[in-house]
Each structure stands twice: as structure tokens, then as C-alpha cells.
């Protein structure tokens, strides 16, 4: 037993994937009225999962090895050679740790939920399993199954615990994402069945396989549509503001912190790694779309009256930097995109958490009805101001470092001529100017002025230790990455070099 636990032959990843949903299924055997027991049980599962993941990665993952580690390969279905293949590398370790961290805090933030508490917490744990499974899959069909499995909890969380228009938002969400998944399935089957009688769905085998350029472009477009919906990339982004506007804020934390990052992860893992020739052709278009997205969505965000919708649009705008980093095809740009994935995971989740705690106190969601809250809820005001600064890329925060590295990536790219690079950089800079405008105006409308200044003191109550703990827990990584970004870059650096030099140079 000692040898099994201290070597890489122990099925760490299978346990990490199955623990949340299998332990979560025991929630239905807990007492009906034991809401507090249900919440503590769920939080303990999340903490156990984070500790288990951290232990496995600390003692069994080597940063200097770009190859797949903690590999597991079991035959699942004999009928068509379907394997349960899991493994991690420098590209997936960051999103997996981010998933554990944000899900634990979102579970803690869901403490006020009392209606159907067992089902709510089970769905959050099922979503946790699906996301970890997506990031650690080494088989294309398994990746698709985990991708789809993760949608069902989101739909139910949105349709059962959302706002007044929750059914409309949930329907729009499932139509967009299921429509994108059709393209993903076609791409998976196309890659797997090409050139052989037996399907080949292993990532390692497919990465070394070559395709005719025309066929590779078709596959690339199919995958791009699927990941563009999830990322989201304009014009397939319209489901996101509606979903965020109606979802419970703990669900919003999971959507902004993890769900959007799955699309960006898929772009690197499949479009870039498996289809490099098509990616070289499409990368200029990705950069153009990413630049347009930063400008267009930042401008649209300014016109949003709904607080959560404004934050949702800011998320879409920041995803533009990730797309530009992926399209730059440079070490610096791709590392910047991965750093932005992690950075925005923290910042987006934090802003939605603070928006939710503000709503708990004032029951207002429209910005033009707010004002003068800074005196009444000073702790939330302080944290909101700090994290708004992180969102607009204040130096010393994680957003600044990530966006700066993406800038360097596009400037140093050998693929593009000087004038297009100058033009793209100029337009990106305009986008970075628009970000403070909508971000600071949001803070001004919420916290300054006199609208709620004379409200009775009983109208508000101060932040409890739970809210302060969640705020500080998210703030520390944001400032930590801003001061020492090499901690995240060291995870992905070797893998990024391998992808670029093996497939592009």
C-alpha cells in the first residue's frame, strides 16, 4: 500500500475526477431539514478534493517535464476501443487548481441557499467533476463526454435558482452550448475516424498525425465554433450576459471563473496542438476578432444598467486578450494567454461574488437605482474598489502582468509585419482605456452619491466573516500573481515551448 501511494501508479486523477460527484451523491441520504449539515459536508468534500489535488501535484508532478504525467489508460468499452485516458501536463495543471479553488469558495458563498439545498450542492459538485474531467482528459471522446456532462448542472442551477427571466436564460444557454457541442462532436468523430478503419481518439496519436490542409481547415472551423461559444468569442457571446444576469451569484462565480476558461483551454489543447497548420492560417483572423472583441464589448458594457450584465460584458472583453495571445504563436503570447486564463478566473469570480453580496444587502440590481453605499457597507466597497482596479490592469495586480505579456507576445511575433502589429497594439491600447471607463463608472454609480445615503441603518448589515474570508482568499492570489507571475508561468513554460517548437517551428 505504501508503494502504491508513493508512486505514480496510484490512480490519482480518477479519484480526483470521481470524488466530488460520488461523495456528492451521498447528500441525498442526509436529513431533509439539515441545511447546515449539507453545507458543511459539501465544503468538506471541496476542501478534501483541493488537498488531494495539491498533494498529487506537489509530490508526483515534475515542472521540468513537458510530457504527460500521472497517466492512466484503461479500456472502457471493448465494442469500439473506447479508453478511459487521463493525464496532466503544464497546460492543464493551472486550470485544475483554479477549478478547485473557485469551486470551494463558490460553495462557501452559496451558504444562504436554503431551497432544495441538497440538489443545489450536488449540482455544484457534479459540475466540479465535469470540469476536472475536461481539463485532464487525454482521449477526444472522453473530453467530449466531460464537456457535455458539465452543461447539465449549469442548466439546472440556472433554471431553478435564477432570477425572474431564468427559464429564458437557461433555454438560451442550452441552445447555444448544445449547438456548439454538435460541431465539437463532428470534429471529434472526423479526427478519430480519419485514415484508419478503427477510431483513434488518443491525443498523443492524433498530435503526430498529418491531414490534408483542406480537411484540417474544416476540422479547425468545427472546433473553433464549439470553443467560440464557450469562450465566448463574438458574435457567439450573447448567451453570456443573459445567463450571468439571471444566475445565482455562486453559479456566476463558477461560470466566470471556470466555464469560460474551458473554451480557451480547448483552443490551445485541440485547435493549436492537434491542428497546427490550420491554426497558422487562422491565427491572423483570431487576432483581428480578439481585437474587435476588446473594443466592441468594452463599449457595449458601458451601456448596461444591470450590474451583473456589466461585469459579464467585461469578462467577454478580457477574453479577447486570451484569443490574441493564442493567435500570436509565440512563447510570450501563449504564456500570457494562459496567465490571463488564471488571472481572470480569480478576478471575474471575485467581482461576481461582491456583486452578489451587495445584492444580498440592498436587493437592487440596476446601477441607476444605486448610490451612496460606500458609507453603509465600507468593507464591500473597499474590496470592490481593489478588485475593480485589478480588472482594469493596475500594475501590481495579476491582470496587468497577463495583459502586458500578451502585448509583448504580439509585438515580438515573427509571423506578422510591423504595420499590422503596430495597428493591433494601438487598438488593444484603446480597449485598455475603455476598461477603466466602464469599471470606474460602475463603482461610482454603486458607492458614491446620495441615493441610499439616508436609508435607515437596519436596511444594511455589515459583511460577516464568511464574506471577508472569501474576498481575501481571492484577493491574495490576484496580488500574488501580480508580484510574482513566474509561479504560474513556471507551470506552463515547458509545455508551451514544446507545442510551439514541435508543431510550428
CSV table of C-alpha atoms in Angstrom, one decimal:
chain,number,residue,atom,x,y,z
A,1,UNK,CA,0.0,0.0,0.0
A,2,UNK,CA,2.9,2.4,0.8
A,3,UNK,CA,4.5,1.7,-2.6
A,4,UNK,CA,1.2,2.3,-4.4
A,5,UNK,CA,0.6,5.7,-2.6
A,6,UNK,CA,4.2,6.9,-3.2
A,7,UNK,CA,4.5,6.1,-6.9
A,8,UNK,CA,2.7,7.4,-9.9
A,9,UNK,CA,0.8,4.1,-10.4
A,10,UNK,CA,-1.9,5.1,-8.0
A,11,UNK,CA,-5.0,6.4,-9.9
A,12,UNK,CA,-4.8,9.9,-8.6
A,13,UNK,CA,-6.7,11.6,-11.4
A,14,UNK,CA,-9.5,9.0,-11.5
A,15,UNK,CA,-10.1,9.6,-7.8
A,16,UNK,CA,-9.8,13.4,-8.2
A,17,UNK,CA,-12.4,13.3,-11.0
A,18,UNK,CA,-14.9,10.9,-9.3
A,19,UNK,CA,-14.6,12.1,-5.7
A,20,UNK,CA,-16.9,15.2,-5.9
A,21,UNK,CA,-19.8,13.6,-7.7
A,22,UNK,CA,-19.6,10.2,-5.9
A,23,UNK,CA,-19.3,11.9,-2.4
A,24,UNK,CA,-22.0,14.4,-3.5
A,25,UNK,CA,-24.5,11.7,-4.3
A,26,UNK,CA,-24.5,10.9,-0.6
A,27,UNK,CA,-26.1,14.3,0.0
A,28,UNK,CA,-29.4,12.7,-0.8
A,29,UNK,CA,-29.2,10.4,2.2
A,30,UNK,CA,-28.7,13.3,4.6
A,31,UNK,CA,-31.7,14.6,6.6
A,32,UNK,CA,-34.2,16.9,4.7
A,33,UNK,CA,-34.0,19.7,7.2
A,34,UNK,CA,-30.3,19.5,7.8
A,35,UNK,CA,-29.3,22.5,5.7
A,36,UNK,CA,-26.3,23.3,7.8
A,37,UNK,CA,-25.1,19.7,7.7
A,38,UNK,CA,-25.5,19.7,3.9
A,39,UNK,CA,-23.4,22.8,3.5
A,40,UNK,CA,-20.6,21.7,5.9
A,41,UNK,CA,-20.5,18.3,4.2
A,42,UNK,CA,-20.2,19.9,0.7
A,43,UNK,CA,-17.4,22.3,1.9
A,44,UNK,CA,-15.5,19.5,3.5
A,45,UNK,CA,-15.7,17.5,0.2
A,46,UNK,CA,-14.3,20.5,-1.7
A,47,UNK,CA,-11.5,21.1,0.7
A,48,UNK,CA,-10.6,17.4,0.7
A,49,UNK,CA,-10.5,17.5,-3.1
A,50,UNK,CA,-8.3,20.6,-3.2
A,51,UNK,CA,-5.9,19.0,-0.6
A,52,UNK,CA,-5.8,15.7,-2.6
A,53,UNK,CA,-5.1,17.5,-5.9
A,54,UNK,CA,-2.4,19.7,-4.3
A,55,UNK,CA,-0.7,16.6,-2.8
A,56,UNK,CA,-0.8,14.7,-6.0
A,57,UNK,CA,0.6,17.6,-8.0
A,58,UNK,CA,3.3,18.6,-5.4
A,59,UNK,CA,4.7,15.1,-5.0
A,60,UNK,CA,4.1,13.4,-8.3
A,61,UNK,CA,4.3,16.2,-10.9
A,62,UNK,CA,7.7,17.5,-12.3
A,63,UNK,CA,7.7,21.0,-13.7
A,64,UNK,CA,10.7,20.4,-15.9
A,65,UNK,CA,9.0,17.5,-17.8
A,66,UNK,CA,6.7,18.7,-20.7
A,67,UNK,CA,5.3,15.2,-21.3
A,68,UNK,CA,2.1,13.9,-19.9
A,69,UNK,CA,2.3,12.9,-16.3
A,70,UNK,CA,0.1,10.9,-13.8
A,71,UNK,CA,-1.1,9.0,-16.9
A,72,UNK,CA,-4.0,6.5,-16.6
A,73,UNK,CA,-5.1,4.3,-19.5
A,74,UNK,CA,-7.9,1.8,-19.0
A,75,UNK,CA,-10.0,0.1,-21.7
A,76,UNK,CA,-13.6,1.2,-21.0
A,77,UNK,CA,-15.8,-0.1,-23.9
A,78,UNK,CA,-14.5,-3.0,-25.9
A,79,UNK,CA,-17.0,-2.6,-28.7
A,80,UNK,CA,-15.3,0.4,-30.3
A,81,UNK,CA,-12.0,0.7,-28.4
A,82,UNK,CA,-13.0,3.5,-26.0
A,83,UNK,CA,-10.4,4.1,-23.4
A,84,UNK,CA,-10.6,6.0,-20.0
A,85,UNK,CA,-7.4,8.1,-20.6
A,86,UNK,CA,-6.4,10.8,-18.1
A,87,UNK,CA,-3.2,12.7,-17.7
A,88,UNK,CA,-1.9,16.2,-16.9
A,89,UNK,CA,0.8,18.5,-18.2
A,90,UNK,CA,1.8,22.1,-17.6
A,91,UNK,CA,-1.2,23.3,-19.7
A,92,UNK,CA,-3.9,21.6,-17.5
A,93,UNK,CA,-2.4,21.9,-14.0
A,94,UNK,CA,-3.3,25.6,-13.7
A,95,UNK,CA,-6.9,25.3,-14.7
A,96,UNK,CA,-7.4,22.2,-12.5
A,97,UNK,CA,-6.1,24.1,-9.4
A,98,UNK,CA,-8.1,27.1,-10.3
A,99,UNK,CA,-11.3,24.9,-10.6
A,100,UNK,CA,-10.7,23.5,-7.1
A,101,UNK,CA,-10.1,26.9,-5.5
A,102,UNK,CA,-13.0,28.8,-7.1
A,103,UNK,CA,-15.5,25.9,-6.6
A,104,UNK,CA,-14.6,25.7,-2.9
A,105,UNK,CA,-15.2,29.5,-2.4
A,106,UNK,CA,-18.4,29.4,-4.5
A,107,UNK,CA,-19.7,26.6,-2.3
A,108,UNK,CA,-18.9,28.7,0.8
A,109,UNK,CA,-20.6,31.7,-0.9
A,110,UNK,CA,-23.8,29.6,-1.5
A,111,UNK,CA,-24.4,29.4,2.3
A,112,UNK,CA,-27.6,31.5,2.1
A,113,UNK,CA,-29.3,29.0,-0.3
A,114,UNK,CA,-31.9,27.0,1.5
A,115,UNK,CA,-34.4,25.9,-1.2
A,116,UNK,CA,-33.6,22.4,-2.3
A,117,UNK,CA,-30.2,22.7,-0.7
A,118,UNK,CA,-29.2,19.1,-1.3
A,119,UNK,CA,-29.8,19.3,-5.1
A,120,UNK,CA,-28.1,22.7,-5.4
A,121,UNK,CA,-24.9,21.4,-3.7
A,122,UNK,CA,-25.0,18.1,-5.6
A,123,UNK,CA,-25.1,20.0,-8.9
A,124,UNK,CA,-22.2,22.2,-7.9
A,125,UNK,CA,-20.1,19.0,-7.1
A,126,UNK,CA,-21.2,17.4,-10.3
A,127,UNK,CA,-20.1,20.5,-12.2
A,128,UNK,CA,-16.8,20.2,-10.3
A,129,UNK,CA,-16.2,16.6,-11.6
A,130,UNK,CA,-17.1,17.5,-15.2
A,131,UNK,CA,-14.7,20.4,-15.2
A,132,UNK,CA,-11.8,18.4,-13.7
A,133,UNK,CA,-12.5,15.6,-16.2
A,134,UNK,CA,-12.4,18.1,-19.2
A,135,UNK,CA,-9.1,19.5,-18.2
A,136,UNK,CA,-7.4,16.1,-17.5
A,137,UNK,CA,-8.9,14.1,-20.5
A,138,UNK,CA,-6.4,12.6,-22.9
A,139,UNK,CA,-9.0,11.0,-25.1
A,140,UNK,CA,-11.1,13.1,-27.5
A,141,UNK,CA,-14.3,11.2,-26.9
A,142,UNK,CA,-13.8,11.3,-23.2
A,143,UNK,CA,-13.2,15.1,-23.5
A,144,UNK,CA,-16.5,15.5,-25.3
A,145,UNK,CA,-18.4,13.5,-22.7
A,146,UNK,CA,-17.0,15.5,-19.9
A,147,UNK,CA,-17.7,18.7,-21.9
A,148,UNK,CA,-21.3,17.7,-22.3
A,149,UNK,CA,-21.7,16.3,-18.8
A,150,UNK,CA,-20.8,19.7,-17.3
A,151,UNK,CA,-23.6,21.5,-19.1
A,152,UNK,CA,-26.5,19.7,-17.3
A,153,UNK,CA,-25.7,21.1,-13.8
A,154,UNK,CA,-25.3,24.6,-15.2
A,155,UNK,CA,-28.7,24.4,-16.9
A,156,UNK,CA,-30.4,23.2,-13.7
A,157,UNK,CA,-28.7,25.7,-11.5
A,158,UNK,CA,-29.7,28.5,-13.8
A,159,UNK,CA,-33.3,27.3,-14.4
A,160,UNK,CA,-34.1,26.5,-10.7
A,161,UNK,CA,-32.2,29.1,-8.7
A,162,UNK,CA,-32.1,32.0,-11.2
A,163,UNK,CA,-33.9,35.4,-11.4
A,164,UNK,CA,-37.2,36.3,-13.0
A,165,UNK,CA,-36.1,35.5,-16.5
A,166,UNK,CA,-34.3,32.3,-15.5
A,167,UNK,CA,-36.1,30.0,-17.9
A,168,UNK,CA,-35.4,32.2,-20.9
A,169,UNK,CA,-31.7,32.5,-19.9
A,170,UNK,CA,-31.4,28.7,-19.3
A,171,UNK,CA,-33.0,27.9,-22.6
A,172,UNK,CA,-30.7,30.3,-24.4
A,173,UNK,CA,-27.7,28.9,-22.6
A,174,UNK,CA,-28.5,25.3,-23.5
A,175,UNK,CA,-29.4,26.1,-27.2
A,176,UNK,CA,-26.1,27.9,-27.7
A,177,UNK,CA,-23.9,25.4,-25.9
A,178,UNK,CA,-25.6,22.3,-27.3
A,179,UNK,CA,-25.4,23.8,-30.8
A,180,UNK,CA,-21.7,24.3,-30.3
A,181,UNK,CA,-21.3,20.8,-29.0
A,182,UNK,CA,-22.7,19.4,-32.3
A,183,UNK,CA,-19.7,20.9,-34.1
A,184,UNK,CA,-17.4,19.5,-31.4
A,185,UNK,CA,-18.8,16.0,-31.8
A,186,UNK,CA,-18.5,16.2,-35.6
A,187,UNK,CA,-14.8,17.3,-35.2
A,188,UNK,CA,-14.1,14.6,-32.7
A,189,UNK,CA,-15.5,11.9,-34.9
A,190,UNK,CA,-13.8,13.3,-38.0
A,191,UNK,CA,-10.4,13.4,-36.3
A,192,UNK,CA,-10.9,9.9,-34.8
A,193,UNK,CA,-12.1,8.1,-37.9
A,194,UNK,CA,-9.8,9.8,-40.5
A,195,UNK,CA,-7.2,7.5,-42.2
A,196,UNK,CA,-8.0,4.2,-40.4
A,197,UNK,CA,-10.7,1.6,-40.0
A,198,UNK,CA,-10.5,1.7,-36.2
A,199,UNK,CA,-11.2,5.0,-34.4
A,200,UNK,CA,-8.1,6.7,-33.0
A,201,UNK,CA,-9.0,9.1,-30.2
A,202,UNK,CA,-5.8,9.2,-28.2
A,203,UNK,CA,-4.4,12.8,-28.0
A,204,UNK,CA,-0.8,11.7,-28.4
A,205,UNK,CA,-1.5,9.7,-31.6
A,206,UNK,CA,-3.6,12.5,-33.1
A,207,UNK,CA,-0.9,15.1,-32.3
A,208,UNK,CA,1.5,13.2,-34.5
A,209,UNK,CA,-0.9,12.6,-37.4
A,210,UNK,CA,-1.0,14.8,-40.5
A,211,UNK,CA,-4.1,15.7,-42.5
A,212,UNK,CA,-4.6,17.3,-45.9
A,213,UNK,CA,-4.7,21.1,-45.4
A,214,UNK,CA,-8.3,21.5,-46.7
A,215,UNK,CA,-9.6,18.8,-44.3
A,216,UNK,CA,-7.6,20.3,-41.4
A,217,UNK,CA,-9.2,23.6,-42.0
A,218,UNK,CA,-12.7,22.0,-41.9
A,219,UNK,CA,-11.9,20.3,-38.6
A,220,UNK,CA,-10.5,23.5,-37.3
A,221,UNK,CA,-13.6,25.5,-38.1
A,222,UNK,CA,-15.8,22.9,-36.4
A,223,UNK,CA,-13.8,23.0,-33.2
A,224,UNK,CA,-13.4,26.8,-33.3
A,225,UNK,CA,-17.2,27.3,-33.4
A,226,UNK,CA,-17.6,24.9,-30.4
A,227,UNK,CA,-15.0,26.7,-28.4
A,228,UNK,CA,-16.1,30.2,-29.6
A,229,UNK,CA,-19.5,29.6,-28.0
A,230,UNK,CA,-18.0,28.6,-24.7
A,231,UNK,CA,-15.2,31.2,-24.5
A,232,UNK,CA,-17.2,33.2,-25.8
A,233,UNK,CA,-16.0,34.9,-28.9
A,234,UNK,CA,-18.1,37.5,-30.8
A,235,UNK,CA,-20.7,37.1,-32.3
A,236,UNK,CA,-21.5,33.9,-30.3
A,237,UNK,CA,-21.3,35.7,-27.0
A,238,UNK,CA,-24.9,36.9,-26.5
A,239,UNK,CA,-25.9,34.0,-24.2
A,240,UNK,CA,-23.4,35.0,-21.5
A,241,UNK,CA,-24.8,38.4,-20.3
A,242,UNK,CA,-28.3,36.8,-20.1
A,243,UNK,CA,-27.0,33.8,-18.2
A,244,UNK,CA,-25.0,35.9,-15.7
A,245,UNK,CA,-27.8,38.4,-15.3
A,246,UNK,CA,-30.2,35.7,-14.0
A,247,UNK,CA,-27.9,33.1,-12.3
A,248,UNK,CA,-27.3,32.9,-8.6
A,249,UNK,CA,-24.0,34.6,-7.8
A,250,UNK,CA,-22.3,31.4,-6.7
A,251,UNK,CA,-23.2,30.0,-10.1
A,252,UNK,CA,-21.8,33.2,-11.7
A,253,UNK,CA,-18.5,32.6,-9.9
A,254,UNK,CA,-18.3,29.1,-11.5
A,255,UNK,CA,-19.3,30.4,-14.9
A,256,UNK,CA,-16.8,33.4,-15.0
A,257,UNK,CA,-14.0,31.6,-13.1
A,258,UNK,CA,-14.0,28.2,-14.8
A,259,UNK,CA,-16.6,27.7,-17.6
A,260,UNK,CA,-15.4,30.4,-19.9
A,261,UNK,CA,-11.8,29.2,-19.5
A,262,UNK,CA,-12.7,25.7,-20.9
A,263,UNK,CA,-13.2,27.2,-24.3
A,264,UNK,CA,-9.8,28.9,-24.2
A,265,UNK,CA,-8.2,25.6,-23.0
A,266,UNK,CA,-9.9,23.7,-25.8
A,267,UNK,CA,-8.5,26.2,-28.4
A,268,UNK,CA,-4.9,25.5,-27.2
A,269,UNK,CA,-5.3,21.8,-26.5
A,270,UNK,CA,-7.1,20.8,-29.7
A,271,UNK,CA,-7.0,23.6,-32.3
A,272,UNK,CA,-3.4,24.6,-31.6
A,273,UNK,CA,-1.8,21.3,-30.6
A,274,UNK,CA,-3.7,18.9,-33.0
A,275,UNK,CA,-4.3,21.2,-36.0
A,276,UNK,CA,-1.2,23.4,-36.2
A,277,UNK,CA,-1.3,24.1,-40.0
A,278,UNK,CA,-4.8,25.3,-39.8
A,279,UNK,CA,-4.0,27.4,-36.7
A,280,UNK,CA,-1.2,29.1,-38.6
A,281,UNK,CA,-3.7,30.0,-41.3
A,282,UNK,CA,-6.4,31.2,-38.9
A,283,UNK,CA,-4.2,33.0,-36.3
A,284,UNK,CA,-4.4,36.4,-38.1
A,285,UNK,CA,-8.2,36.2,-38.0
A,286,UNK,CA,-8.1,35.2,-34.4
A,287,UNK,CA,-6.1,38.3,-33.6
A,288,UNK,CA,-8.4,40.6,-35.6
A,289,UNK,CA,-11.5,39.1,-33.9
A,290,UNK,CA,-9.8,39.3,-30.4
A,291,UNK,CA,-9.0,43.0,-31.0
A,292,UNK,CA,-12.5,43.8,-32.2
A,293,UNK,CA,-13.9,41.9,-29.2
A,294,UNK,CA,-11.9,44.0,-26.7
A,295,UNK,CA,-13.2,47.3,-28.2
A,296,UNK,CA,-16.8,46.3,-29.1
A,297,UNK,CA,-17.6,44.6,-25.8
A,298,UNK,CA,-15.9,47.2,-23.7
A,299,UNK,CA,-18.1,49.8,-25.5
A,300,UNK,CA,-21.2,47.7,-25.0
A,301,UNK,CA,-20.5,47.2,-21.3
A,302,UNK,CA,-20.8,50.9,-20.7
A,303,UNK,CA,-24.5,50.9,-21.7
A,304,UNK,CA,-25.6,48.1,-19.3
A,305,UNK,CA,-27.8,49.1,-16.5
A,306,UNK,CA,-27.8,45.6,-14.9
A,307,UNK,CA,-24.7,45.3,-12.6
A,308,UNK,CA,-24.1,41.6,-13.3
A,309,UNK,CA,-24.5,42.1,-17.0
A,310,UNK,CA,-21.9,44.8,-17.0
A,311,UNK,CA,-19.5,42.5,-15.2
A,312,UNK,CA,-20.4,39.8,-17.7
A,313,UNK,CA,-19.5,42.0,-20.7
A,314,UNK,CA,-16.2,42.9,-19.0
A,315,UNK,CA,-15.5,39.2,-18.9
A,316,UNK,CA,-16.1,38.8,-22.6
A,317,UNK,CA,-13.8,41.8,-23.2
A,318,UNK,CA,-10.9,40.3,-21.2
A,319,UNK,CA,-11.3,37.0,-23.1
A,320,UNK,CA,-10.2,39.0,-26.2
A,321,UNK,CA,-6.6,39.1,-24.7
A,322,UNK,CA,-6.6,35.3,-24.4
A,323,UNK,CA,-7.6,35.0,-28.1
A,324,UNK,CA,-4.9,37.4,-29.2
A,325,UNK,CA,-2.3,35.6,-27.1
A,326,UNK,CA,-3.3,32.2,-28.7
A,327,UNK,CA,-3.2,33.8,-32.2
A,328,UNK,CA,0.3,35.3,-31.7
A,329,UNK,CA,2.0,31.9,-32.0
A,330,UNK,CA,4.9,33.0,-29.7
A,331,UNK,CA,6.2,31.7,-26.4
A,332,UNK,CA,5.4,35.0,-24.8
A,333,UNK,CA,1.9,35.4,-26.2
A,334,UNK,CA,0.8,31.9,-25.4
A,335,UNK,CA,2.2,32.2,-21.8
A,336,UNK,CA,0.4,35.5,-21.5
A,337,UNK,CA,-2.9,33.9,-22.6
A,338,UNK,CA,-2.5,31.1,-20.0
A,339,UNK,CA,-1.7,33.6,-17.3
A,340,UNK,CA,-4.8,35.6,-18.3
A,341,UNK,CA,-6.9,32.5,-18.1
A,342,UNK,CA,-5.8,32.0,-14.4
A,343,UNK,CA,-5.8,35.7,-13.6
A,344,UNK,CA,-9.3,36.4,-15.0
A,345,UNK,CA,-10.6,33.3,-13.3
A,346,UNK,CA,-9.8,34.9,-10.0
A,347,UNK,CA,-10.9,38.5,-10.9
A,348,UNK,CA,-14.1,37.5,-12.6
A,349,UNK,CA,-15.2,35.2,-9.8
A,350,UNK,CA,-14.4,37.9,-7.2
A,351,UNK,CA,-16.4,40.6,-9.0
A,352,UNK,CA,-19.5,38.4,-9.2
A,353,UNK,CA,-19.1,37.4,-5.6
A,354,UNK,CA,-19.0,41.0,-4.5
A,355,UNK,CA,-22.0,41.9,-6.8
A,356,UNK,CA,-23.9,39.1,-5.1
A,357,UNK,CA,-23.1,40.1,-1.5
A,358,UNK,CA,-24.1,43.7,-2.4
A,359,UNK,CA,-27.4,42.3,-3.8
A,360,UNK,CA,-28.0,40.4,-0.6
A,361,UNK,CA,-27.9,43.7,1.4
A,362,UNK,CA,-29.8,46.1,-0.9
A,363,UNK,CA,-31.9,43.9,-3.2
A,364,UNK,CA,-31.1,46.2,-6.1
A,365,UNK,CA,-29.6,45.1,-9.4
A,366,UNK,CA,-29.8,48.2,-11.6
A,367,UNK,CA,-27.0,50.7,-11.4
A,368,UNK,CA,-29.1,53.8,-11.8
A,369,UNK,CA,-31.1,52.8,-8.7
A,370,UNK,CA,-27.9,52.5,-6.6
A,371,UNK,CA,-25.7,55.1,-4.9
A,372,UNK,CA,-24.2,56.2,-1.6
A,373,UNK,CA,-23.4,52.6,-0.4
A,374,UNK,CA,-19.8,53.3,0.5
A,375,UNK,CA,-20.7,54.6,4.0
A,376,UNK,CA,-23.1,51.8,4.8
A,377,UNK,CA,-21.0,48.8,3.6
A,378,UNK,CA,-17.4,50.0,3.7
A,379,UNK,CA,-15.8,46.6,3.6
A,380,UNK,CA,-17.5,45.5,0.4
A,381,UNK,CA,-16.8,49.0,-1.0
A,382,UNK,CA,-13.1,48.5,-0.2
A,383,UNK,CA,-12.8,45.0,-1.8
A,384,UNK,CA,-14.9,46.0,-4.8
A,385,UNK,CA,-12.7,49.0,-5.5
A,386,UNK,CA,-9.5,47.0,-5.2
A,387,UNK,CA,-10.7,44.2,-7.5
A,388,UNK,CA,-12.1,46.7,-10.0
A,389,UNK,CA,-8.5,48.1,-10.2
A,390,UNK,CA,-7.3,44.5,-10.7
A,391,UNK,CA,-9.8,44.1,-13.6
A,392,UNK,CA,-8.6,47.3,-15.3
A,393,UNK,CA,-5.0,46.0,-15.1
A,394,UNK,CA,-3.5,48.2,-12.3
A,395,UNK,CA,0.3,47.5,-12.0
A,396,UNK,CA,1.0,45.1,-9.2
A,397,UNK,CA,-2.2,43.0,-9.9
A,398,UNK,CA,-2.4,39.8,-12.0
A,399,UNK,CA,-4.4,41.4,-14.8
A,400,UNK,CA,-1.6,43.9,-15.6
A,401,UNK,CA,1.1,41.2,-15.9
A,402,UNK,CA,-1.1,39.0,-18.1
A,403,UNK,CA,-2.1,41.7,-20.5
A,404,UNK,CA,1.4,43.1,-20.6
A,405,UNK,CA,2.8,39.7,-21.6
A,406,UNK,CA,0.2,39.3,-24.3
A,407,UNK,CA,1.2,42.8,-25.6
A,408,UNK,CA,4.9,41.6,-25.8
A,409,UNK,CA,3.8,38.4,-27.5
A,410,UNK,CA,2.1,40.2,-30.3
A,411,UNK,CA,4.9,42.8,-30.7
A,412,UNK,CA,7.6,40.2,-30.8
A,413,UNK,CA,5.8,37.8,-33.2
A,414,UNK,CA,7.8,37.0,-36.3
A,415,UNK,CA,4.7,35.9,-38.2
A,416,UNK,CA,3.3,39.4,-38.7
A,417,UNK,CA,4.6,42.5,-40.5
A,418,UNK,CA,5.4,45.7,-38.5
A,419,UNK,CA,2.5,47.9,-39.5
A,420,UNK,CA,-0.2,45.3,-38.7
A,421,UNK,CA,1.4,44.7,-35.3
A,422,UNK,CA,1.5,48.5,-34.6
A,423,UNK,CA,-2.2,48.8,-35.6
A,424,UNK,CA,-3.3,45.9,-33.5
A,425,UNK,CA,-1.3,47.1,-30.5
A,426,UNK,CA,-2.8,50.6,-30.9
A,427,UNK,CA,-6.4,49.2,-31.0
A,428,UNK,CA,-5.7,47.0,-27.9
A,429,UNK,CA,-4.5,50.0,-26.1
A,430,UNK,CA,-7.7,51.8,-26.8
A,431,UNK,CA,-9.6,48.8,-25.3
A,432,UNK,CA,-7.5,49.1,-22.2
A,433,UNK,CA,-8.5,52.8,-22.0
A,434,UNK,CA,-12.2,51.8,-22.3
A,435,UNK,CA,-11.9,49.3,-19.4
A,436,UNK,CA,-11.4,51.9,-16.7
A,437,UNK,CA,-14.3,53.9,-18.0
A,438,UNK,CA,-16.9,51.2,-17.6
A,439,UNK,CA,-15.2,49.8,-14.5
A,440,UNK,CA,-14.9,53.0,-12.6
A,441,UNK,CA,-18.3,54.3,-13.6
A,442,UNK,CA,-19.7,51.1,-12.2
A,443,UNK,CA,-18.0,51.8,-8.8
A,444,UNK,CA,-19.1,55.5,-8.9
A,445,UNK,CA,-22.8,54.6,-9.6
A,446,UNK,CA,-22.8,51.9,-6.8
A,447,UNK,CA,-20.9,53.5,-4.0
A,448,UNK,CA,-20.9,57.3,-4.4
A,449,UNK,CA,-23.7,59.9,-4.5
A,450,UNK,CA,-26.7,60.2,-2.1
A,451,UNK,CA,-29.5,57.9,-3.2
A,452,UNK,CA,-29.2,55.4,-0.3
A,453,UNK,CA,-27.3,57.7,2.0
A,454,UNK,CA,-30.3,58.5,4.2
A,455,UNK,CA,-31.6,54.9,4.3
A,456,UNK,CA,-32.2,53.5,7.8
A,457,UNK,CA,-29.2,51.6,9.2
A,458,UNK,CA,-31.3,48.5,9.6
A,459,UNK,CA,-31.6,48.4,5.8
A,460,UNK,CA,-28.0,47.2,5.6
A,461,UNK,CA,-25.9,44.8,7.6
A,462,UNK,CA,-22.1,44.5,7.6
A,463,UNK,CA,-20.0,41.9,6.0
A,464,UNK,CA,-19.7,38.7,8.0
A,465,UNK,CA,-16.5,36.7,8.5
A,466,UNK,CA,-17.6,34.4,5.6
A,467,UNK,CA,-17.7,37.2,3.1
A,468,UNK,CA,-14.4,38.7,4.3
A,469,UNK,CA,-12.7,35.3,4.1
A,470,UNK,CA,-13.9,34.7,0.5
A,471,UNK,CA,-12.9,38.2,-0.5
A,472,UNK,CA,-9.4,37.9,1.0
A,473,UNK,CA,-8.9,34.4,-0.3
A,474,UNK,CA,-9.5,35.6,-3.9
A,475,UNK,CA,-7.5,38.9,-3.4
A,476,UNK,CA,-4.3,37.2,-2.2
A,477,UNK,CA,-3.7,35.2,-5.5
A,478,UNK,CA,-4.5,38.2,-7.6
A,479,UNK,CA,-1.9,40.3,-5.8
A,480,UNK,CA,0.5,37.3,-5.5
A,481,UNK,CA,0.4,36.6,-9.3
A,482,UNK,CA,0.8,40.3,-10.0
A,483,UNK,CA,4.0,40.5,-7.8
A,484,UNK,CA,5.4,37.1,-8.7
A,485,UNK,CA,3.9,35.8,-12.0
A,486,UNK,CA,6.7,33.3,-12.5
A,487,UNK,CA,4.8,30.9,-10.1
A,488,UNK,CA,2.1,30.4,-12.8
A,489,UNK,CA,4.4,30.8,-15.8
A,490,UNK,CA,6.7,28.0,-14.5
A,491,UNK,CA,3.9,25.5,-14.6
A,492,UNK,CA,3.2,26.0,-18.3
A,493,UNK,CA,6.5,27.3,-19.7
A,494,UNK,CA,8.0,23.9,-20.7
A,495,UNK,CA,4.7,22.7,-22.3
A,496,UNK,CA,4.3,26.0,-24.3
A,497,UNK,CA,7.8,25.7,-25.7
A,498,UNK,CA,7.1,22.0,-26.7
A,499,UNK,CA,3.8,22.9,-28.5
A,500,UNK,CA,5.4,25.8,-30.5
A,501,UNK,CA,8.7,24.2,-31.4
A,502,UNK,CA,7.2,20.7,-32.2
A,503,UNK,CA,4.4,22.0,-34.4
A,504,UNK,CA,5.2,25.5,-35.6
A,505,UNK,CA,8.9,25.8,-36.0
